[in-house]
Structures are given as structure tokens and as C-alpha cells.
mmCIF file of C-alpha atoms and ligand atoms in Angstrom:
data_model
loop_
_atom_site.group_PDB
_atom_site.id
_atom_site.type_symbol
_atom_site.label_atom_id
_atom_site.label_comp_id
_atom_site.label_asym_id
_atom_site.label_seq_id
_atom_site.Cartn_x
_atom_site.Cartn_y
_atom_site.Cartn_z
ATOM 1 C CA MET A 7 0.000 0.000 0.000
ATOM 2 C CA LYS A 8 1.340 3.425 -1.023
ATOM 3 C CA SER A 9 1.883 5.926 1.846
ATOM 4 C CA LYS A 10 3.032 9.469 2.378
ATOM 5 C CA VAL A 11 3.783 10.856 5.845
ATOM 6 C CA THR A 12 5.152 14.218 6.957
ATOM 7 C CA VAL A 13 6.541 14.595 10.470
ATOM 8 C CA LYS A 14 7.996 17.567 12.307
ATOM 9 C CA CYS A 15 10.386 16.593 15.110
ATOM 10 C CA PRO A 16 12.247 18.740 17.653
ATOM 11 C CA SER A 17 15.953 18.650 18.363
ATOM 12 C CA ASN A 18 17.070 18.251 21.988
ATOM 13 C CA ILE A 19 19.749 19.461 24.373
ATOM 14 C CA ALA A 20 21.303 17.088 26.906
ATOM 15 C CA LEU A 21 21.580 18.223 30.528
ATOM 16 C CA ILE A 22 23.473 15.039 31.442
ATOM 17 C CA LYS A 23 25.612 14.045 28.476
ATOM 18 C CA TYR A 24 25.786 10.859 26.449
ATOM 19 C CA TRP A 25 29.463 10.509 25.631
ATOM 20 C CA GLY A 26 30.884 7.046 24.971
ATOM 21 C CA LYS A 27 29.288 3.903 23.513
ATOM 22 C CA LYS A 28 29.471 0.325 24.716
ATOM 23 C CA ASP A 29 30.772 -2.216 22.230
ATOM 24 C CA THR A 30 27.870 -4.570 22.947
ATOM 25 C CA GLY A 31 25.544 -3.265 20.221
ATOM 26 C CA ILE A 32 24.721 -0.316 18.017
ATOM 27 C CA GLN A 33 24.649 3.006 19.832
ATOM 28 C CA ILE A 34 24.402 1.573 23.320
ATOM 29 C CA PRO A 35 25.363 4.367 25.740
ATOM 30 C CA GLN A 36 28.042 3.968 28.379
ATOM 31 C CA ASN A 37 25.988 6.084 30.779
ATOM 32 C CA PRO A 38 22.443 7.383 31.091
ATOM 33 C CA SER A 39 21.633 10.880 29.813
ATOM 34 C CA ILE A 40 18.712 13.284 30.145
ATOM 35 C CA SER A 41 17.580 16.054 27.833
ATOM 36 C CA TRP A 42 15.013 18.696 27.075
ATOM 37 C CA SER A 43 13.430 18.724 23.623
ATOM 38 C CA LEU A 44 13.755 22.036 21.760
ATOM 39 C CA SER A 45 10.338 22.580 20.244
ATOM 40 C CA ASP A 46 11.359 25.512 18.045
ATOM 41 C CA LEU A 47 14.374 23.839 16.421
ATOM 42 C CA THR A 48 12.835 21.206 14.195
ATOM 43 C CA ALA A 49 13.296 18.973 11.193
ATOM 44 C CA LYS A 50 10.374 18.373 8.852
ATOM 45 C CA THR A 51 10.623 15.097 6.982
ATOM 46 C CA THR A 52 8.355 13.588 4.339
ATOM 47 C CA VAL A 53 8.598 9.906 3.513
ATOM 48 C CA LYS A 54 6.862 8.475 0.441
ATOM 49 C CA PHE A 55 6.719 4.698 0.479
ATOM 50 C CA LEU A 56 5.829 2.317 -2.303
ATOM 51 C CA PRO A 57 6.095 -1.461 -1.705
ATOM 52 C CA SER A 58 8.554 -3.181 -4.039
ATOM 53 C CA ASN A 59 10.526 -6.423 -4.118
ATOM 54 C CA CYS A 60 13.793 -4.689 -3.238
ATOM 55 C CA ARG A 61 14.855 -1.474 -1.495
ATOM 56 C CA GLU A 62 15.544 1.818 -3.212
ATOM 57 C CA ILE A 63 16.115 5.087 -1.374
ATOM 58 C CA LYS A 64 16.020 8.609 -2.780
ATOM 59 C CA PHE A 65 17.042 11.400 -0.426
ATOM 60 C CA SER A 66 16.703 15.153 -0.800
ATOM 61 C CA TYR A 67 17.149 18.200 1.422
ATOM 62 C CA ASP A 68 14.440 20.806 0.852
ATOM 63 C CA GLY A 69 13.683 19.326 -2.562
ATOM 64 C CA VAL A 70 17.310 19.190 -3.720
ATOM 65 C CA PRO A 71 18.744 15.649 -4.145
ATOM 66 C CA LYS A 72 21.565 15.000 -1.647
ATOM 67 C CA GLU A 73 23.558 11.964 -2.656
ATOM 68 C CA SER A 74 26.152 12.695 0.039
ATOM 69 C CA PHE A 75 23.599 11.786 2.761
ATOM 70 C CA LEU A 76 22.822 8.405 1.193
ATOM 71 C CA PRO A 77 25.587 6.292 2.824
ATOM 72 C CA LYS A 78 24.344 7.297 6.305
ATOM 73 C CA ILE A 79 20.690 6.728 5.358
ATOM 74 C CA ASN A 80 21.468 3.354 3.738
ATOM 75 C CA GLU A 81 23.381 2.275 6.855
ATOM 76 C CA PHE A 82 20.403 3.383 9.000
ATOM 77 C CA PHE A 83 17.978 1.290 6.934
ATOM 78 C CA LYS A 84 20.268 -1.749 7.286
ATOM 79 C CA ARG A 85 20.374 -1.251 11.057
ATOM 80 C CA ILE A 86 16.592 -1.072 11.452
ATOM 81 C CA GLU A 87 15.802 -4.199 9.403
ATOM 82 C CA ASP A 88 15.585 -6.372 12.535
ATOM 83 C CA VAL A 89 13.021 -4.056 14.157
ATOM 84 C CA LEU A 90 11.145 -3.111 10.974
ATOM 85 C CA PRO A 91 11.607 -6.039 8.519
ATOM 86 C CA TRP A 92 9.205 -4.515 5.969
ATOM 87 C CA VAL A 93 11.734 -1.768 5.138
ATOM 88 C CA LYS A 94 13.665 -4.341 3.098
ATOM 89 C CA ASN A 95 11.036 -4.123 0.379
ATOM 90 C CA GLY A 96 10.111 -0.684 -0.768
ATOM 91 C CA ILE A 97 10.901 2.469 -2.652
ATOM 92 C CA PHE A 98 11.453 5.293 -0.149
ATOM 93 C CA GLU A 99 11.519 8.930 -1.220
ATOM 94 C CA ILE A 100 12.706 10.996 1.718
ATOM 95 C CA ASP A 101 12.818 14.783 1.842
ATOM 96 C CA THR A 102 13.905 16.679 4.917
ATOM 97 C CA VAL A 103 14.370 20.320 5.874
ATOM 98 C CA ASN A 104 15.405 22.026 9.108
ATOM 99 C CA ASN A 105 13.759 25.225 10.307
ATOM 100 C CA PHE A 106 17.095 26.535 11.581
ATOM 101 C CA PRO A 107 19.528 27.896 9.030
ATOM 102 C CA HIS A 108 22.308 25.772 7.598
ATOM 103 C CA GLY A 109 25.711 26.597 8.950
ATOM 104 C CA THR A 110 24.578 27.309 12.480
ATOM 105 C CA GLY A 111 26.628 24.382 13.699
ATOM 106 C CA ILE A 112 23.525 22.851 15.306
ATOM 107 C CA ALA A 113 23.501 19.102 15.017
ATOM 108 C CA SER A 114 20.464 18.312 12.937
ATOM 109 C CA SER A 115 20.766 14.543 13.256
ATOM 110 C CA ALA A 116 18.641 14.309 16.420
ATOM 111 C CA ALA A 117 15.687 16.117 14.831
ATOM 112 C CA GLY A 118 16.248 14.457 11.434
ATOM 113 C CA PHE A 119 16.432 10.858 12.635
ATOM 114 C CA GLY A 120 13.628 11.539 15.122
ATOM 115 C CA ALA A 121 11.369 12.673 12.268
ATOM 116 C CA LEU A 122 12.374 9.790 10.002
ATOM 117 C CA ALA A 123 11.815 7.196 12.747
ATOM 118 C CA THR A 124 8.350 8.620 13.522
ATOM 119 C CA ALA A 125 7.391 8.618 9.841
ATOM 120 C CA LEU A 126 8.492 4.979 9.396
ATOM 121 C CA LEU A 127 6.497 3.892 12.459
ATOM 122 C CA GLU A 128 3.443 5.706 11.092
ATOM 123 C CA ILE A 129 3.791 3.791 7.833
ATOM 124 C CA GLU A 130 4.161 0.518 9.760
ATOM 125 C CA ASN A 131 1.026 1.351 11.745
ATOM 126 C CA LYS A 132 -0.875 1.902 8.524
ATOM 127 C CA LEU A 133 0.365 -1.438 7.131
ATOM 128 C CA ASP A 134 -0.718 -3.169 10.375
ATOM 129 C CA ASN A 135 -3.955 -1.188 10.871
ATOM 130 C CA ASN A 136 -2.669 0.127 14.198
ATOM 131 C CA THR A 137 -3.666 3.496 15.542
ATOM 132 C CA GLU A 138 -1.443 3.770 18.592
ATOM 133 C CA VAL A 139 2.067 5.187 18.217
ATOM 134 C CA PHE A 140 4.593 3.212 20.228
ATOM 135 C CA TRP A 141 6.997 5.908 21.316
ATOM 136 C CA ASN A 142 9.483 3.440 22.801
ATOM 137 C CA LYS A 143 9.751 1.772 19.419
ATOM 138 C CA VAL A 144 10.055 5.130 17.604
ATOM 139 C CA SER A 145 12.790 6.056 20.070
ATOM 140 C CA GLU A 146 14.614 2.763 19.523
ATOM 141 C CA ILE A 147 14.585 3.258 15.745
ATOM 142 C CA ALA A 148 15.762 6.869 16.075
ATOM 143 C CA ARG A 149 18.633 5.667 18.307
ATOM 144 C CA LEU A 150 19.885 3.453 15.499
ATOM 145 C CA GLY A 151 20.267 6.588 13.351
ATOM 146 C CA SER A 152 21.905 8.782 15.992
ATOM 147 C CA GLY A 153 22.038 8.052 19.716
ATOM 148 C CA SER A 154 20.828 11.457 20.896
ATOM 149 C CA ALA A 155 17.870 11.325 18.447
ATOM 150 C CA CYS A 156 16.110 8.782 20.671
ATOM 151 C CA ARG A 157 15.495 11.543 23.256
ATOM 152 C CA SER A 158 13.452 13.825 20.929
ATOM 153 C CA MET A 159 10.187 11.904 21.409
ATOM 154 C CA PHE A 160 8.870 13.382 24.665
ATOM 155 C CA SER A 161 7.521 16.703 25.922
ATOM 156 C CA LYS A 162 8.823 16.053 29.418
ATOM 157 C CA PRO A 163 12.554 15.451 30.059
ATOM 158 C CA ALA A 164 13.736 12.286 28.291
ATOM 159 C CA VAL A 165 16.036 9.754 29.938
ATOM 160 C CA TRP A 166 18.036 7.359 27.799
ATOM 161 C CA GLY A 167 20.211 4.625 29.297
ATOM 162 C CA ALA A 168 19.551 2.140 32.061
ATOM 163 C CA SER A 169 19.665 3.846 35.454
ATOM 164 C CA GLU A 170 18.571 2.720 38.902
ATOM 165 C CA ALA A 171 17.234 6.248 39.395
ATOM 166 C CA VAL A 172 14.605 5.894 36.644
ATOM 167 C CA LYS A 173 12.058 3.107 36.533
ATOM 168 C CA ASN A 174 11.736 1.404 33.124
ATOM 169 C CA SER A 175 14.819 3.185 31.779
ATOM 170 C CA SER A 176 16.639 1.327 29.027
ATOM 171 C CA ASP A 177 19.796 1.418 26.924
ATOM 172 C CA LEU A 178 17.668 0.710 23.862
ATOM 173 C CA TYR A 179 15.317 3.692 23.937
ATOM 174 C CA ALA A 180 14.501 6.810 25.903
ATOM 175 C CA VAL A 181 11.608 7.143 28.341
ATOM 176 C CA GLU A 182 9.761 10.199 29.587
ATOM 177 C CA LEU A 183 10.664 11.266 33.111
ATOM 178 C CA LYS A 184 7.586 10.413 35.135
ATOM 179 C CA SER A 185 8.500 12.094 38.430
ATOM 180 C CA PRO A 186 6.947 15.537 38.932
ATOM 181 C CA ILE A 187 8.965 18.580 37.856
ATOM 182 C CA HIS A 188 9.018 21.527 40.263
ATOM 183 C CA THR A 189 7.573 24.754 38.850
ATOM 184 C CA ASN A 190 11.033 26.387 39.268
ATOM 185 C CA LEU A 191 12.292 24.107 36.522
ATOM 186 C CA GLN A 192 9.339 24.123 34.177
ATOM 187 C CA ASN A 193 9.123 26.256 31.037
ATOM 188 C CA TRP A 194 12.796 27.038 30.674
ATOM 189 C CA LYS A 195 14.103 28.420 27.408
ATOM 190 C CA ASP A 196 17.249 27.804 25.423
ATOM 191 C CA THR A 197 19.034 30.428 23.348
ATOM 192 C CA VAL A 198 21.824 28.956 21.256
ATOM 193 C CA LEU A 199 24.615 31.498 20.799
ATOM 194 C CA ILE A 200 26.400 30.700 17.540
ATOM 195 C CA VAL A 201 30.120 31.112 18.108
ATOM 196 C CA ASP A 202 31.218 29.035 15.154
ATOM 197 C CA SER A 203 28.937 27.893 12.366
ATOM 198 C CA GLY A 204 31.548 25.758 10.626
ATOM 199 C CA GLU A 205 31.822 22.001 10.441
ATOM 200 C CA LYS A 206 33.168 20.411 13.645
ATOM 201 C CA LYS A 207 36.818 19.340 13.487
ATOM 202 C CA VAL A 208 35.983 16.049 15.201
ATOM 203 C CA SER A 209 32.531 14.500 14.680
ATOM 204 C CA SER A 210 30.518 13.272 17.682
ATOM 205 C CA THR A 211 30.746 9.723 16.395
ATOM 206 C CA ALA A 212 34.567 9.955 16.327
ATOM 207 C CA GLY A 213 34.546 11.659 19.750
ATOM 208 C CA HIS A 214 32.513 8.847 21.323
ATOM 209 C CA SER A 215 35.049 6.258 20.158
ATOM 210 C CA LEU A 216 37.884 8.093 21.929
ATOM 211 C CA LEU A 217 36.343 7.014 25.248
ATOM 212 C CA ASN A 218 37.684 3.512 24.559
ATOM 213 C CA GLY A 219 40.836 3.308 26.643
ATOM 214 C CA HIS A 220 40.431 6.914 27.868
ATOM 215 C CA PRO A 221 42.234 7.330 31.224
ATOM 216 C CA TYR A 222 39.208 9.063 32.821
ATOM 217 C CA ALA A 223 36.455 7.023 31.149
ATOM 218 C CA GLU A 224 35.377 4.951 34.144
ATOM 219 C CA SER A 225 35.234 7.892 36.527
ATOM 220 C CA ARG A 226 33.335 9.956 33.940
ATOM 221 C CA PHE A 227 30.677 7.217 33.599
ATOM 222 C CA LEU A 228 30.340 7.036 37.398
ATOM 223 C CA GLN A 229 29.995 10.828 37.578
ATOM 224 C CA ALA A 230 27.328 10.851 34.868
ATOM 225 C CA ASN A 231 25.307 8.200 36.724
ATOM 226 C CA LYS A 232 25.555 10.152 39.959
ATOM 227 C CA ASN A 233 24.770 13.477 38.254
ATOM 228 C CA LEU A 234 21.684 11.965 36.638
ATOM 229 C CA ALA A 235 20.318 10.670 39.945
ATOM 230 C CA ASP A 236 21.046 14.046 41.606
ATOM 231 C CA LEU A 237 19.518 16.046 38.753
ATOM 232 C CA ILE A 238 16.301 14.066 38.848
ATOM 233 C CA LYS A 239 15.940 14.776 42.571
ATOM 234 C CA VAL A 240 16.733 18.445 41.993
ATOM 235 C CA MET A 241 14.101 18.676 39.255
ATOM 236 C CA GLU A 242 11.586 17.413 41.791
ATOM 237 C CA THR A 243 12.646 19.695 44.660
ATOM 238 C CA GLY A 244 13.228 22.757 42.471
ATOM 239 C CA ASP A 245 16.713 23.508 43.830
ATOM 240 C CA VAL A 246 17.781 25.785 40.961
ATOM 241 C CA GLU A 247 21.229 26.486 42.382
ATOM 242 C CA ARG A 248 22.074 22.786 42.441
ATOM 243 C CA PHE A 249 20.502 22.313 38.991
ATOM 244 C CA ILE A 250 22.826 24.961 37.572
ATOM 245 C CA LYS A 251 25.898 23.392 39.209
ATOM 246 C CA ILE A 252 25.142 19.940 37.810
ATOM 247 C CA VAL A 253 24.289 21.163 34.294
ATOM 248 C CA GLU A 254 27.345 23.406 33.934
ATOM 249 C CA SER A 255 29.637 20.772 35.408
ATOM 250 C CA GLU A 256 28.313 18.204 32.889
ATOM 251 C CA ALA A 257 29.081 20.534 29.969
ATOM 252 C CA LEU A 258 32.613 21.152 31.221
ATOM 253 C CA GLN A 259 33.200 17.438 31.915
ATOM 254 C CA LEU A 260 32.208 16.658 28.317
ATOM 255 C CA HIS A 261 34.786 19.110 27.004
ATOM 256 C CA ALA A 262 37.393 18.043 29.569
ATOM 257 C CA ILE A 263 37.041 14.488 28.266
ATOM 258 C CA MET A 264 37.635 15.758 24.705
ATOM 259 C CA MET A 265 40.709 17.685 25.824
ATOM 260 C CA THR A 266 42.141 14.607 27.553
ATOM 261 C CA SER A 267 41.372 12.085 24.785
ATOM 262 C CA ILE A 268 44.209 10.635 22.742
ATOM 263 C CA PRO A 269 44.412 12.327 20.296
ATOM 264 C CA TYR A 270 43.279 15.346 22.356
ATOM 265 C CA TYR A 271 41.252 18.115 20.794
ATOM 266 C CA MET A 272 39.367 21.249 21.765
ATOM 267 C CA LEU A 273 36.039 22.403 20.352
ATOM 268 C CA MET A 274 35.553 25.448 22.575
ATOM 269 C CA ARG A 275 36.730 28.714 20.977
ATOM 270 C CA PRO A 276 37.868 31.899 22.758
ATOM 271 C CA ASN A 277 34.355 33.343 22.340
ATOM 272 C CA THR A 278 32.866 30.212 23.954
ATOM 273 C CA ILE A 279 34.852 31.021 27.094
ATOM 274 C CA ALA A 280 34.011 34.735 26.849
ATOM 275 C CA ILE A 281 30.279 33.883 26.768
ATOM 276 C CA ILE A 282 30.569 31.468 29.699
ATOM 277 C CA GLU A 283 32.369 34.097 31.775
ATOM 278 C CA SER A 284 29.754 36.726 30.891
ATOM 279 C CA ILE A 285 26.980 34.342 31.975
ATOM 280 C CA TRP A 286 28.733 33.713 35.300
ATOM 281 C CA LYS A 287 29.129 37.472 35.848
ATOM 282 C CA PHE A 288 25.487 38.157 34.925
ATOM 283 C CA ARG A 289 24.327 35.442 37.337
ATOM 284 C CA GLU A 290 26.513 36.760 40.130
ATOM 285 C CA GLU A 291 25.191 40.305 39.651
ATOM 286 C CA THR A 292 21.506 39.446 39.272
ATOM 287 C CA ASN A 293 21.092 36.101 41.020
ATOM 288 C CA PHE A 294 18.899 35.112 38.072
ATOM 289 C CA PRO A 295 18.283 31.429 37.239
ATOM 290 C CA VAL A 296 20.479 31.223 34.113
ATOM 291 C CA CYS A 297 23.174 28.769 33.158
ATOM 292 C CA PHE A 298 24.940 27.374 30.135
ATOM 293 C CA THR A 299 25.466 24.010 28.568
ATOM 294 C CA LEU A 300 27.467 22.892 25.548
ATOM 295 C CA ASP A 301 27.071 20.123 23.050
ATOM 296 C CA ALA A 302 29.986 18.750 21.050
ATOM 297 C CA GLY A 303 30.871 22.119 19.530
ATOM 298 C CA ALA A 304 31.808 25.730 20.212
ATOM 299 C CA ASN A 305 28.275 27.136 20.478
ATOM 300 C CA VAL A 306 26.794 27.939 23.875
ATOM 301 C CA HIS A 307 23.277 26.996 24.954
ATOM 302 C CA LEU A 308 21.992 29.621 27.384
ATOM 303 C CA LEU A 309 19.283 28.086 29.569
ATOM 304 C CA TYR A 310 16.981 30.329 31.608
ATOM 305 C CA SER A 311 13.658 30.436 33.285
ATOM 306 C CA ASN A 312 10.798 31.837 31.239
ATOM 307 C CA GLU A 313 10.106 34.418 33.943
ATOM 308 C CA ILE A 314 13.292 36.346 33.305
ATOM 309 C CA GLU A 315 13.077 36.234 29.526
ATOM 310 C CA SER A 316 13.029 39.985 28.907
ATOM 311 C CA SER A 317 16.090 40.640 31.125
ATOM 312 C CA VAL A 318 17.946 37.765 29.474
ATOM 313 C CA LYS A 319 17.094 39.131 26.006
ATOM 314 C CA THR A 320 18.612 42.485 26.979
ATOM 315 C CA PHE A 321 21.661 40.682 28.386
ATOM 316 C CA ILE A 322 22.077 38.771 25.103
ATOM 317 C CA GLN A 323 21.747 41.922 22.987
ATOM 318 C CA THR A 324 24.118 44.031 25.053
ATOM 319 C CA LYS A 325 26.702 41.546 26.318
ATOM 320 C CA LEU A 326 26.720 38.364 24.254
ATOM 321 C CA LEU A 327 26.008 39.208 20.617
ATOM 322 C CA LEU A 328 29.503 40.591 20.102
ATOM 323 C CA TYR A 329 30.872 37.087 20.652
ATOM 324 C CA CYS A 330 28.495 35.440 18.155
ATOM 325 C CA GLN A 331 29.420 34.825 14.555
ATOM 326 C CA ASN A 332 27.453 37.336 12.428
ATOM 327 C CA ALA A 333 25.469 38.137 15.614
ATOM 328 C CA MET A 334 23.665 34.833 15.119
ATOM 329 C CA TYR A 335 21.559 33.135 17.758
ATOM 330 C CA LEU A 336 18.521 30.826 17.895
ATOM 331 C CA CYS A 337 15.771 30.762 20.506
ATOM 332 C CA SER A 338 13.649 27.838 21.555
ATOM 333 C CA GLU A 339 11.224 26.814 24.211
ATOM 334 C CA THR A 340 11.953 23.487 25.878
ATOM 335 C CA GLY A 341 9.561 20.544 25.497
ATOM 336 C CA GLY A 342 7.753 19.316 22.409
ATOM 337 C CA LYS A 343 7.552 16.000 20.612
ATOM 338 C CA PRO A 344 7.155 14.774 17.031
ATOM 339 C CA GLN A 345 3.993 15.952 15.274
ATOM 340 C CA ILE A 346 2.439 14.157 12.343
ATOM 341 C CA GLU A 347 1.550 16.914 9.884
ATOM 342 C CA TYR A 348 0.317 14.918 6.922
ATOM 343 C CA TYR A 349 -0.721 11.361 6.456
ATOM 344 C CA ASP A 350 -2.065 9.622 3.412
HETATM 345 C C1 LIG B 18 27.630 15.767 23.018
HETATM 346 O O1 LIG B 18 24.040 11.396 19.232
HETATM 347 O O2 LIG B 18 25.443 12.959 17.860
HETATM 348 O O3 LIG B 18 25.507 15.950 21.976
HETATM 349 O O4 LIG B 18 25.179 8.425 18.441
HETATM 350 O O5 LIG B 18 27.264 8.842 17.143
HETATM 351 O O6 LIG B 18 25.093 9.849 16.378
HETATM 352 P P1 LIG B 18 25.932 9.380 17.565
HETATM 353 O O7 LIG B 18 26.300 10.669 18.407
HETATM 354 P P2 LIG B 18 25.376 11.863 18.874
HETATM 355 O O8 LIG B 18 26.164 12.336 20.183
HETATM 356 C C2 LIG B 18 25.670 13.414 20.933
HETATM 357 C C3 LIG B 18 26.618 13.805 21.963
HETATM 358 C C4 LIG B 18 26.312 15.081 22.730
HETATM 359 C C5 LIG B 18 25.665 14.758 24.082
HETATM 360 C C6 LIG B 18 24.224 14.345 24.077
HETATM 361 O O9 LIG B 18 23.438 14.782 23.209
HETATM 362 O O10 LIG B 18 23.872 13.603 25.026
#
């Protein structure tokens, strides 16, 4: 049966970082991580499916064929054959587009694989006459594309990786955090300050592999487990000061691990540090609930409570924009999950 599905899926930002993979499977994390979805930074993906006796994939970005993406997409389809055997037989026409500009250095793989996984599950549901979306299964498929993509499925914080602190947590897929979130830590926003829009010198996938044999690997995994358990408690009690300490420490641990890998490398740029120091100064002066986190790049994610949005906007305009490449920044609310926009 012929199908066409369009899905819009948010990106996400990790508060506790996934960094390092086990060698026991595909994209099995060494430690649990937790993230907020970024509802305003999305990928929109359309999948057209026609059953056939073999597999053929056509891939385009915003209507323009992109052959360079095909090896990654082909590898993804091979990986998901065990979970979705029907993908062996079909012609797939996939088009994707991000709502954030190219060259902002924002990893689009989380939103992109999240959207593709949701679309494929929708097609499977249609083939099976199912109406319920199984988010754990969507998350598992997304994980096989890019580990962090499996956390883009939930409006509440998403936990990926088995942890004693979270019931039903799994290495195979992410789950929604069920414990209540204190109002102090609801409705936060994320402004991504673009320090460097260029291609990363070391990809995340290469960075993960440098954890094998890393002198600090074991202690980092222990720290991440402990930080996750602490952060979950803090999200319940609303201790913003402690939240900030854990989140900032996680970002710096991630980059410390990069700087102590063999070969060592550094993704932070001078303006990354300048922004971090400005945020610390602003927080000291105002006592406002603001902090930063980093992903595997030079850009800074400024996290802040909704209530102080107008002061933070002024702070960004007056103190941070000078450190951003072409004064570029992106704003998003936290939360959000994949939306099915079209289905036929
Ligand atoms: C630093 O999910 O991009 O953003 O699984 O190889 O695709 P692959 O890596 P990826 O790694 C993300 C790492 C991170 C931290 C995080 O999102 O938890």
C-alpha cells in the first residue's frame, strides 16, 4: 500500500551528556543521559513509500537531491531491518528540511532521525492497521540513526540509558521522566549562541570512540550516573542552584574528556569562554536562574527560566552578541515531541 507521511520533530539538548558507547551493540550508551526537547528547532521530513521487491532510497534536502547523505541513510535502513523487517522491500523517497539555518553548527541529526523514525512507524502502523504510536519503538529506531535522536520523542525530560534512578529506563530507547517537575524548573528556554557555524573538526561519532581506553572514562561514567540521579531529585525539589551546578559541570566534563582524549582536541573557541564568563558574571550580579550548557561544539546553549526572559534578552543583545558569529543566535522553548503533519 502506497503511503506518504510528513513529520515535524524537535531537536534536543542534553543536561546530562551521552558521551561514549558500549561495544555490545549499536549506539548503546556507556551512561544514562537526560535532555530537554527544543520545540522551536525542528526537522520536517516527508517519507513516500511504495512497496517493491527490493529497497531503493532517494534522499533530498528541501527538494534538492543530496547523494552525500545516502551512505548514512542506507546504513540506518540496514540497522533497522531487525526491528522493521518490511523496510527491506520498498521504494522510499525521503525529503527533509530544518527550520534553523544551515551553517549554524547545530547538530540536525537528532531532529532528522527523530522525524524519520516517527514517519516509518506511522507507515508501519498503517500497514498493520494500528492506531497507537509506540513511542518506545520510535525512540529505539531513532537511536539506530543517531544516539541522541532517541530523546526527541517526549515533551517532558527524556532519559536514555539504564539507570537505577529511573524506573523502566533502558539502553535501547529513551523514556519520559515520570517524576513531577518543580515549577522552578518548568518552562525554561534555550538560546543557542552561535560562536562558530563551521563544520566540527571532530565528529561526535569519532569523539565517542575516543572514550575507549580513555584514562578518565570509568570515573566519567560514574559521575554521569551520579549526576543523573542528583539532577532528577533536583528537578523534583526545584533547587535551581544545584541544577545549575550539575548542568554546567556536565558541559565542562564533556569538554574536559575531549581535551584529555588521545588524540586530544578542543572544540571550545575563545568566544565560547568569553560567553561562559559573561553568563557567570550576569548570574553573580543578578542572582537570576540562568546557566549554560554545551554540546559537542563551540556554540553555547543559554538556559533560563521563562520568567526572566526579557532581562535575558537584553543581556544577550548588550553583552553576548559581540561574541556570536554574524550576531547569530537561535531561541527555543523546551519541550515538544514529534507531530504528524500529513498522512495519506
Ligand atoms: C555531546 O548522538 O550525535 O551531543 O550516536 O554517534 O550519532 P551518535 O552521536 P550523537 O552524540 C551526541 C553527543 C552530545 C551529548 C548528548 O546529546 O547527550
